[in-house]
Short mmCIF file of C-alpha atoms in Angstrom, two decimals:
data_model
loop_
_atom_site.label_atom_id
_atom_site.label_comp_id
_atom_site.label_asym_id
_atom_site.label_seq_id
_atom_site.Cartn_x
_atom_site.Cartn_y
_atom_site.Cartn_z
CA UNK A 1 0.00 0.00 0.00
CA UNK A 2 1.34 3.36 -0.88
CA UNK A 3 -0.51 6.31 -0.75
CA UNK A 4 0.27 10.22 -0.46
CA UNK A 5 0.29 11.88 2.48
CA UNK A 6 -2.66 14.04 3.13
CA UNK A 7 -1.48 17.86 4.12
CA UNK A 8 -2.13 19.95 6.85
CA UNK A 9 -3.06 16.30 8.70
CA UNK A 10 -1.35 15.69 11.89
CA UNK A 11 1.52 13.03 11.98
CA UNK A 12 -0.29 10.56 14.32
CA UNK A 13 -3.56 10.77 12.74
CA UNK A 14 -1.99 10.01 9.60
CA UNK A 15 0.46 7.40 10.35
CA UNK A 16 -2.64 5.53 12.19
CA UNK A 17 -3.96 4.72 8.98
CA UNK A 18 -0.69 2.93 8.12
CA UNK A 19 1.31 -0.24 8.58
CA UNK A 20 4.69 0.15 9.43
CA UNK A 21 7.55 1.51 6.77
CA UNK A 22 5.01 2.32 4.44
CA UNK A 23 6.26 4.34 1.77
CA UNK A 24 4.04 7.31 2.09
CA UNK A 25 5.48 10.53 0.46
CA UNK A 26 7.49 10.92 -2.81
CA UNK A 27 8.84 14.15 -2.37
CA UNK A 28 10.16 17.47 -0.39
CA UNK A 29 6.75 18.97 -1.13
CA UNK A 30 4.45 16.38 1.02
CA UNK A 31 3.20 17.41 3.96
CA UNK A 32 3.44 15.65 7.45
CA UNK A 33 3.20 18.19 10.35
CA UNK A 34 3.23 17.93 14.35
CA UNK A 35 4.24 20.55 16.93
CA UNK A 36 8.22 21.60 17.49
CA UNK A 37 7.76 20.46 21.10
CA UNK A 38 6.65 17.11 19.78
CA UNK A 39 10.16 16.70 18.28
CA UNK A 40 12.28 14.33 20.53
CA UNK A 41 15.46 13.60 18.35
CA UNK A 42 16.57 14.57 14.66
CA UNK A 43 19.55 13.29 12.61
CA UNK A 44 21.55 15.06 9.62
CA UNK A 45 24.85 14.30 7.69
CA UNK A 46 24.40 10.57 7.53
CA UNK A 47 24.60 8.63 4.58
CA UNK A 48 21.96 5.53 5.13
CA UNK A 49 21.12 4.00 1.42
CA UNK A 50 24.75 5.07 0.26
CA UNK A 51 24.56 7.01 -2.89
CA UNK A 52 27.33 9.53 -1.04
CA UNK A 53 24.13 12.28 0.01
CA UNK A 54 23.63 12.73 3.40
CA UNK A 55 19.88 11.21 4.58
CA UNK A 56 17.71 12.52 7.60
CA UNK A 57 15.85 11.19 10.60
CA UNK A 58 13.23 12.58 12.62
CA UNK A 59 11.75 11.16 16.03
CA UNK A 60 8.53 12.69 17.66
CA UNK A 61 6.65 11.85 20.17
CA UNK A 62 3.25 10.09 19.44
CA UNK A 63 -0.48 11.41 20.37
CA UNK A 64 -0.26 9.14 23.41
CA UNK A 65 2.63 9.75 24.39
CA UNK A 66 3.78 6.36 25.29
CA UNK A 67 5.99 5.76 22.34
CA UNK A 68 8.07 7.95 19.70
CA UNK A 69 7.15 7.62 15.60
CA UNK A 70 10.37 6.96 13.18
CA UNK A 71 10.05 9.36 10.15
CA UNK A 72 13.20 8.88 7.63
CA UNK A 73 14.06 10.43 4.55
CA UNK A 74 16.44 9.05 2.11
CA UNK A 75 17.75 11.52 -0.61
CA UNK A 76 17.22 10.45 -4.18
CA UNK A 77 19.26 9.11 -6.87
CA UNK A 78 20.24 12.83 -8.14
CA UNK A 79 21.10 14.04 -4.57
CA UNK A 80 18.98 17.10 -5.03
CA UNK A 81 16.71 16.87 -3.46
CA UNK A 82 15.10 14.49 -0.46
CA UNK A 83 13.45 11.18 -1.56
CA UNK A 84 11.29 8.81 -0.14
CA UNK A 85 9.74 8.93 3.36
CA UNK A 86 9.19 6.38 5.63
CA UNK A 87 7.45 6.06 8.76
CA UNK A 88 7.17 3.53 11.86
CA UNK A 89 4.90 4.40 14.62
CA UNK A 90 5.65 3.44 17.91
CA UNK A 91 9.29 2.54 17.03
CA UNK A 92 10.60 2.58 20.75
CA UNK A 93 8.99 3.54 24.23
CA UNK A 94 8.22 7.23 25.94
CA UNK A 95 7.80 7.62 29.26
CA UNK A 96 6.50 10.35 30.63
CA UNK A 97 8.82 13.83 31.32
CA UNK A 98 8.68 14.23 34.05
CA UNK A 99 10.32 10.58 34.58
CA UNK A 100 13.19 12.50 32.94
CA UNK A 101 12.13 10.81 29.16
CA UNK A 102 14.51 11.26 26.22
CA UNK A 103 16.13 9.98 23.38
CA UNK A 104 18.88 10.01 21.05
CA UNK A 105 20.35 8.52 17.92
CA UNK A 106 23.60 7.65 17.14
CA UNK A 107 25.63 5.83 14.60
CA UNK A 108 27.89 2.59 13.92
CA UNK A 109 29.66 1.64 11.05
CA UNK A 110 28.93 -1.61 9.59
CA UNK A 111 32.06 -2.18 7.78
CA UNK A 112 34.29 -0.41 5.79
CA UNK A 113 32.54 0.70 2.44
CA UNK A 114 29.14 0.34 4.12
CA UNK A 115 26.42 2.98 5.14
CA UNK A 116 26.29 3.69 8.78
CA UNK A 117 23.40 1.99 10.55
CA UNK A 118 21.61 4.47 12.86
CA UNK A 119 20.74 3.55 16.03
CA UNK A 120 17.66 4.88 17.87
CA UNK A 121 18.39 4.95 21.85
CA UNK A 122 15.47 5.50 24.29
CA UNK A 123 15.38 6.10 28.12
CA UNK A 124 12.70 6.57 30.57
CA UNK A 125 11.96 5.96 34.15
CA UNK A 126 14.04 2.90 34.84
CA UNK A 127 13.93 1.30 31.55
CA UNK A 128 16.15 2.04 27.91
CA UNK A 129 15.99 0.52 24.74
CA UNK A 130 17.92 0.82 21.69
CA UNK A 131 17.59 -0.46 18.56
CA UNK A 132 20.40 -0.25 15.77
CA UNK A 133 18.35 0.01 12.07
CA UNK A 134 19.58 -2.07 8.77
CA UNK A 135 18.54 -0.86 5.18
CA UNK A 136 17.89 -4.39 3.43
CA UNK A 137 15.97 -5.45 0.57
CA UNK A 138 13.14 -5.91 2.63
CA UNK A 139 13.37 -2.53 3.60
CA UNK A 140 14.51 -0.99 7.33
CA UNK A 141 14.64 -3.90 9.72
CA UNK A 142 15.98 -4.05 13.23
CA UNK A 143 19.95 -5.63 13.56
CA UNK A 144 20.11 -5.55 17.02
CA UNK A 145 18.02 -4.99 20.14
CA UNK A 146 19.35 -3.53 23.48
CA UNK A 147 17.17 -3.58 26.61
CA UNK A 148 17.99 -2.66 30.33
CA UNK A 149 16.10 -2.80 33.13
CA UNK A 150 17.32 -1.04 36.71
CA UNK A 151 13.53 -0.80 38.35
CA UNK A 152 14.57 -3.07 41.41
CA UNK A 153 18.28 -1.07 41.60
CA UNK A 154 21.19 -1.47 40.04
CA UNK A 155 22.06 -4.59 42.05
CA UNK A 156 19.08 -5.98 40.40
CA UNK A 157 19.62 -4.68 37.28
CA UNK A 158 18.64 -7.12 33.89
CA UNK A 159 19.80 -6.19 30.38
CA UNK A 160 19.09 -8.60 27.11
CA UNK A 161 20.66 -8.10 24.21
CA UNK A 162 19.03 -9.52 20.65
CA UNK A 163 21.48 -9.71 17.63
CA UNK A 164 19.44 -10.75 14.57
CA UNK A 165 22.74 -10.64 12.37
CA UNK A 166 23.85 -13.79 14.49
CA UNK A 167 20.17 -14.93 16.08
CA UNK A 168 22.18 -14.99 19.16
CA UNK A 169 20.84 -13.22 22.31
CA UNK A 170 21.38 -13.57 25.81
CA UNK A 171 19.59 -11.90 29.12
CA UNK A 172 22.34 -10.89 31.97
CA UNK A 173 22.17 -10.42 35.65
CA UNK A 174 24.81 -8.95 37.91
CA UNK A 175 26.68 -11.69 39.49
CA UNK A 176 24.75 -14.23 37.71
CA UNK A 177 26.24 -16.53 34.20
CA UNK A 178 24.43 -14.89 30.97
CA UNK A 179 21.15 -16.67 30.37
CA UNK A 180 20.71 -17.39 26.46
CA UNK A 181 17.28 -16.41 25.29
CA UNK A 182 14.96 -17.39 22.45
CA UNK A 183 15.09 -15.16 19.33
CA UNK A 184 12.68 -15.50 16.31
CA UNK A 185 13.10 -14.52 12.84
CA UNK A 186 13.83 -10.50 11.91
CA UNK A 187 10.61 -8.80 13.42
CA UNK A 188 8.93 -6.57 11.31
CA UNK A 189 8.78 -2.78 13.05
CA UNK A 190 5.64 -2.64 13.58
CA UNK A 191 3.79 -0.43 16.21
CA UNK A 192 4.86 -1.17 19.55
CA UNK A 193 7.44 -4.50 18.02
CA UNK A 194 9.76 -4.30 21.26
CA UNK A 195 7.18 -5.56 23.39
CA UNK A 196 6.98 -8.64 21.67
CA UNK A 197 10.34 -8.98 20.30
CA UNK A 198 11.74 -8.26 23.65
CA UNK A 199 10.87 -11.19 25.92
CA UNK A 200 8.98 -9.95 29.26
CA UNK A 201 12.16 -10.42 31.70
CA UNK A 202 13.89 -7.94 30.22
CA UNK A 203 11.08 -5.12 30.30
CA UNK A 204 9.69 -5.79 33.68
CA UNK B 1 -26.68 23.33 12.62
CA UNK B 2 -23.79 20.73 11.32
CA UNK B 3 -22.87 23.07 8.21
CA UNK B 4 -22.72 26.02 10.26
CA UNK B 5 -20.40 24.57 12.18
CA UNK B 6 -18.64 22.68 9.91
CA UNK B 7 -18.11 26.06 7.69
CA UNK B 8 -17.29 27.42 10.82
CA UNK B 9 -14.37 25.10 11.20
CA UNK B 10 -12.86 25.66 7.76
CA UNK B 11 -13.45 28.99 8.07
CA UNK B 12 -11.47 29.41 11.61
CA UNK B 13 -9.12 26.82 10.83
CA UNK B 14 -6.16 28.82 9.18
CA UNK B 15 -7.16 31.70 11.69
CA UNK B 16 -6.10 29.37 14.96
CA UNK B 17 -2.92 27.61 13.34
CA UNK B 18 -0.96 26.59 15.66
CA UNK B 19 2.61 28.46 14.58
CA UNK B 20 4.75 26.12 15.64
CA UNK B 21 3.26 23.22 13.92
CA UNK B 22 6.05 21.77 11.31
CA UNK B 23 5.91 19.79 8.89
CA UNK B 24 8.34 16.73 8.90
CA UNK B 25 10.36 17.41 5.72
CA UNK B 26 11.21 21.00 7.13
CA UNK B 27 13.12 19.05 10.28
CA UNK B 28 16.90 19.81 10.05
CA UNK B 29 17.88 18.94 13.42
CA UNK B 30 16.80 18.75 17.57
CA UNK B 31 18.95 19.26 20.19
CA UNK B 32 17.51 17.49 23.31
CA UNK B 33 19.06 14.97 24.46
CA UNK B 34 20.55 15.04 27.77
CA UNK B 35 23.69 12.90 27.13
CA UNK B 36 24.78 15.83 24.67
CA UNK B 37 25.12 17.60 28.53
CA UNK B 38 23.16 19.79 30.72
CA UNK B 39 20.69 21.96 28.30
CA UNK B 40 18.62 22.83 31.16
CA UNK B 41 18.45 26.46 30.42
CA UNK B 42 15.78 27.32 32.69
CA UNK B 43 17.77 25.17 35.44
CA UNK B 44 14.07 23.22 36.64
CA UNK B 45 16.23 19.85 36.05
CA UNK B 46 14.10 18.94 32.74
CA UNK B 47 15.85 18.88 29.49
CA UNK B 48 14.96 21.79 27.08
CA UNK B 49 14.46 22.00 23.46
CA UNK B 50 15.88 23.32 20.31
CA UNK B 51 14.96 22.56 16.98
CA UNK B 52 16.20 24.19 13.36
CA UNK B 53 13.53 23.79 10.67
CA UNK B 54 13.84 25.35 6.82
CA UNK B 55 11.58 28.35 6.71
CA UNK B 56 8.73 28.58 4.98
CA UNK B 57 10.09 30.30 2.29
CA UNK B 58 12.70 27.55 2.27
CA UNK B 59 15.79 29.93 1.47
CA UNK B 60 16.69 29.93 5.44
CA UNK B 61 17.00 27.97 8.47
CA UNK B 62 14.80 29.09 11.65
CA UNK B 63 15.91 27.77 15.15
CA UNK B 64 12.97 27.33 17.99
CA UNK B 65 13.52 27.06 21.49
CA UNK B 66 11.26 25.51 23.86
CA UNK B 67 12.10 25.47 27.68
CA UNK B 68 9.92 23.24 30.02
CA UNK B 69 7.34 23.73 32.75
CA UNK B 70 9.08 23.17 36.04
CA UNK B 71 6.22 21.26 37.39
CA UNK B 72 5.10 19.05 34.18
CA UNK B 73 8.49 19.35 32.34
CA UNK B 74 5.81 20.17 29.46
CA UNK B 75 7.62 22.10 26.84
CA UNK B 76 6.85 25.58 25.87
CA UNK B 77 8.08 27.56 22.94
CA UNK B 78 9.80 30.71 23.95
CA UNK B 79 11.75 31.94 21.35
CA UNK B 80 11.49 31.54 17.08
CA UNK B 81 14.65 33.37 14.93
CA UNK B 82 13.94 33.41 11.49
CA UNK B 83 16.70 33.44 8.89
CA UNK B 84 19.87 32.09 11.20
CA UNK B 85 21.48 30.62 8.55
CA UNK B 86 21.01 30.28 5.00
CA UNK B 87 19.10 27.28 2.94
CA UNK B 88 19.77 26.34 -0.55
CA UNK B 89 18.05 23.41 -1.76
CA UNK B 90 20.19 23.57 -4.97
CA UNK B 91 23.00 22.60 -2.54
CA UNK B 92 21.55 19.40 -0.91
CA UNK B 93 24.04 16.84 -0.60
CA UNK B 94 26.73 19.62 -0.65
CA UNK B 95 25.86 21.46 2.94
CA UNK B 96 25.66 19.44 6.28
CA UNK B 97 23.19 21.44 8.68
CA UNK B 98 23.56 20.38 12.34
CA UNK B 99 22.41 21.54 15.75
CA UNK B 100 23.96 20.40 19.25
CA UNK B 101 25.68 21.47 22.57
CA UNK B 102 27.90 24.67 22.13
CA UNK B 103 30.86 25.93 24.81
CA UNK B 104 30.86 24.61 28.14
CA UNK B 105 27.66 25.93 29.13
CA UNK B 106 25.56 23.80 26.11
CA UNK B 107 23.97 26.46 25.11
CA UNK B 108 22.26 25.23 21.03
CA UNK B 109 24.97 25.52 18.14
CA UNK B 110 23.50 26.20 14.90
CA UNK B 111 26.03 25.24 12.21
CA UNK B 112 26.25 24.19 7.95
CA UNK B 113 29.86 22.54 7.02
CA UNK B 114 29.76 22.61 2.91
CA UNK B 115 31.71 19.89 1.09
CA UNK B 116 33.72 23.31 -0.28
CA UNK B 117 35.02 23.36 3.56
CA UNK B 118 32.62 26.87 4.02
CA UNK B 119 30.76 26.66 6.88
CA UNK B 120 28.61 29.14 8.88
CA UNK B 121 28.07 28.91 12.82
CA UNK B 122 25.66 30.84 15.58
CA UNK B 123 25.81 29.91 19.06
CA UNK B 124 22.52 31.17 20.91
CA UNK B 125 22.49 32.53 24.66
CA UNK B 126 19.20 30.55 25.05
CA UNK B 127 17.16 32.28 28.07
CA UNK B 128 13.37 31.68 28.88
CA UNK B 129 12.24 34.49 27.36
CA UNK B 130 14.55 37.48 25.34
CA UNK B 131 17.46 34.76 24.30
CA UNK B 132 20.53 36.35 22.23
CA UNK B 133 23.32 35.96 19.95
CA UNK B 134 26.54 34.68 21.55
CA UNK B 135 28.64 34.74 18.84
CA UNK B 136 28.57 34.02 15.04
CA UNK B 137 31.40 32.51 12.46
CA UNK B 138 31.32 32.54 8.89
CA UNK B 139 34.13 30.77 6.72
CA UNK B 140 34.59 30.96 2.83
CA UNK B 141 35.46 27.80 0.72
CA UNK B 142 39.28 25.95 1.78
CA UNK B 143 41.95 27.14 -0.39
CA UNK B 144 44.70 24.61 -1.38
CA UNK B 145 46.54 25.25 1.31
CA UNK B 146 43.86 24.75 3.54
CA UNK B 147 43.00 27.95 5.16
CA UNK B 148 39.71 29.40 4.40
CA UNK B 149 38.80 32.36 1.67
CA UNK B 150 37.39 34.45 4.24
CA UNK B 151 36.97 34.37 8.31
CA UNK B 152 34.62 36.18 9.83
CA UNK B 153 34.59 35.73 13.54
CA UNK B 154 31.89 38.28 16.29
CA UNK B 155 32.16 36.93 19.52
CA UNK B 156 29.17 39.06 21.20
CA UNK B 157 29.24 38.03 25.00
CA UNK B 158 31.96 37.00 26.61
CA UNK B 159 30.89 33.84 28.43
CA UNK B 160 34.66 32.91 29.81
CA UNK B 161 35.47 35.87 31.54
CA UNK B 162 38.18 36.64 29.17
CA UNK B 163 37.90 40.51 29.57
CA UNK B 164 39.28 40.47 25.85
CA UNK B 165 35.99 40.19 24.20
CA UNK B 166 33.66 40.55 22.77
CA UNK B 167 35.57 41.00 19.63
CA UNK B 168 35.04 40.69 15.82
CA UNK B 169 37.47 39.73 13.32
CA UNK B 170 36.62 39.72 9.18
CA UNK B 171 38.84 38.58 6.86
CA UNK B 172 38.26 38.92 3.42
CA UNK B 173 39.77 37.10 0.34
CA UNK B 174 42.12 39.93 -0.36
CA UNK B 175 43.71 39.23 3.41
CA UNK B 176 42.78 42.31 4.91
CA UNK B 177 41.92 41.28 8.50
CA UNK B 178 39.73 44.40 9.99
CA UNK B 179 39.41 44.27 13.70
CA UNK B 180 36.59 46.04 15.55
CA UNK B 181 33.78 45.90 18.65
CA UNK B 182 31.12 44.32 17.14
CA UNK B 183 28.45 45.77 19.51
CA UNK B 184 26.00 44.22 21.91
CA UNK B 185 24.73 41.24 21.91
CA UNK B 186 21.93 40.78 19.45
CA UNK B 187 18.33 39.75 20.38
CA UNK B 188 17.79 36.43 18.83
CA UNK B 189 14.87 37.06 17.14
CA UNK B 190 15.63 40.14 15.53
CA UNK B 191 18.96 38.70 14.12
CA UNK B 192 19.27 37.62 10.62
CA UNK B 193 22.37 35.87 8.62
CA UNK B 194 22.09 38.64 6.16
CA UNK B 195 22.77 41.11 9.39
CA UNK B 196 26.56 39.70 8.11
CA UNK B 197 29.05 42.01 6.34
CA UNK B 198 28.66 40.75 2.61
CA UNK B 199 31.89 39.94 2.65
CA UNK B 200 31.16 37.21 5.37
CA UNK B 201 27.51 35.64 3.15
CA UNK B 202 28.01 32.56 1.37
#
């Protein structure tokens, strides 16, 4: 399904409509608008589908304010102007601000000769989540899939750790062997994914 | 009863905008994040807000600052500048625009860095209400040699106790350096890239 953005819409009502990474704009000129204050993280200078013109990255905060919406443009093939948009509601958790809620995005290289892979970092009351993006064939799909957990203290502290590159992932404890952990096949970013993909142990 | 008020609603619609509704493709960059340091400019412990958007008229960049509530840590815009730096769409791909911590103090760095090596920087005293201009550096394209084809450098405030500032240096591609006070600080929102000497524009 790919359909134009309606303008003047807000972000939330439109990206309600749609399933996750849907293609949704084709140009600079489309229109998907929310309030500055919505705006939780933004990324420049990057170069994510590696025709050597930097792509950007948005993160706002959703209508409910329990997670943050993904909005990513790649330039095009001229590298004149910006491309494609996607968006993925309810990429990774909010909490609320006054639990001292934020988030940030940061970058890894892959390999030498590869894009970077962004990786979209959230905290909140006594939990953060990151998750480090891929550009496949398929489309944006998570690589790996950080989790920590300090609501009992630090003492008590659990963090998992999901690598879909390897399917390896492991839970950890302090003072306690790393537990290996079930992981399925590549989850699709859907709205609100990490609660499933992330087994309960590690969010709890 | 329903038309009236439906006509009503178009009608009122553009009237109420919200102003500092944005649309996503305008987003350049936020500065927010509290591992980037302490932007806590109204010092209530929540994290503050700064975000650079193309204008509407998409030849600029506009920076807005939002500080929060100290009771809700709700955010609240306090401050819009218009026209901080310049935006050529003609150049995407070629110009890097960025926004993060400035100084020691993290006050919001607006900046471009061009492929040519020109680049264009304005670090903003960000207060809850009447923030200002803390200083402002423009550099021409890199020469073979690697210096740049002009440097201008106003340093408005002098946030390090230097006593040897503020200060404002322009040099120009002939290398003339011109030395001079470059007045007081500017009020943010009344301050404009093309406030530059010409020499000093892109």
């Amino acid at each position: 399904m790919t359909r134009r953005a309606g303008r003047l819409c807000s972000a939330a009502a439109v990206v309600a409509v749609f399933a996750p990474g849907q293609l949704v704009a084709d140009g600079i000129d489309d229109q998907l608008t929310f309030h500055v204050t919505d705006l939780v993280a933004g990324a420049t200078g990057f170069d994510w589908n590696g025709d050597d013109v930097a792509d950007r990255l948005v993160l706002a905060r959703n209508q409910a304010g329990d997670a943050v919406d993904l909005f990513l443009y790649l330039s095009n093939a001229r590298g004149d102007a910006f491309g494609t948009l996607d968006i993925f509601p309810a990429i990774l958790p909010a909490a609320p601000l006054t639990d001292g809620s934020f988030h940030s995005i940061s970058h890894a290289i892959v390999s030498d000769g590869e894009p970077l892979s962004p990786t979209l970092n959230a905290y909140g009351g006594d939990v953060f989540v990151a998750v480090a993006l891929a550009l496949t064939d398929q489309g944006w799909q998570p690589e790996t899939l950080r989790s920590y957990y300090s609501g009992q203290g630090t003492a008590n502290s659990i963090t998992c750790y999901l690598d879909y590159r390897t399917g390896r992932a492991q839970l950890e404890r302090p003072r306690r062997d790393a537990q290996p952990i079930e992981i399925g096949p590549v989850p699709e970013l859907a709205p609100y994914w990490w609660q499933t993909a992330l087994p309960p142990q590690c969010l709890r | 009863m329903r038309v009236t008020l439906g006509l009503l609603t178009i009608v009122a619609g553009p009237v109420f905008a919200d102003p500092f509704m944005i649309s996503a493709d305008r987003v350049l960059g936020v500065y927010r994040a509290e591992e980037y340091g302490d932007n806590d400019w109204n010092g209530d412990g929540y994290t503050d807000l700064a975000v650079i958007a193309i204008s509407q008229s998409g030849d600029a960049v506009d920076l807005y600052l939002a500080t929060s509530d100290p009771k809700t840590a709700a955010l609240r815009v306090t401050d819009v500048a218009y026209g901080l730096l310049p935006y050529d769409p003609d150049r995407i791909g070629q110009v890097i625009y960025d926004i993060g911590p400035g100084h020691e103090i993290y006050e919001p760095l607006i900046s471009y860095s061009a492929k040519d090596g020109g680049s264009m920087h304005v670090s903003v005293n960000a207060r809850e209400t009447g923030s200002g201009v803390l200083s402002v550096s423009s550099y021409g394209p890199r020469q073979d040699d690697g210096t740049a084809t002009v440097i201008c450098e106003f340093t408005f405030v002098d946030i390090y106790g230097l006593e040897e500032l503020p200060d404002a240096v322009v040099r120009g591609p002939d290398g003339v350096e011109t030395r001079f006070a470059p007045g007081p600080e500017p009020i943010l929102a009344q301050w404009r890239y093309t406030d530059l000497p010409s020499v000093c524009l892109p």
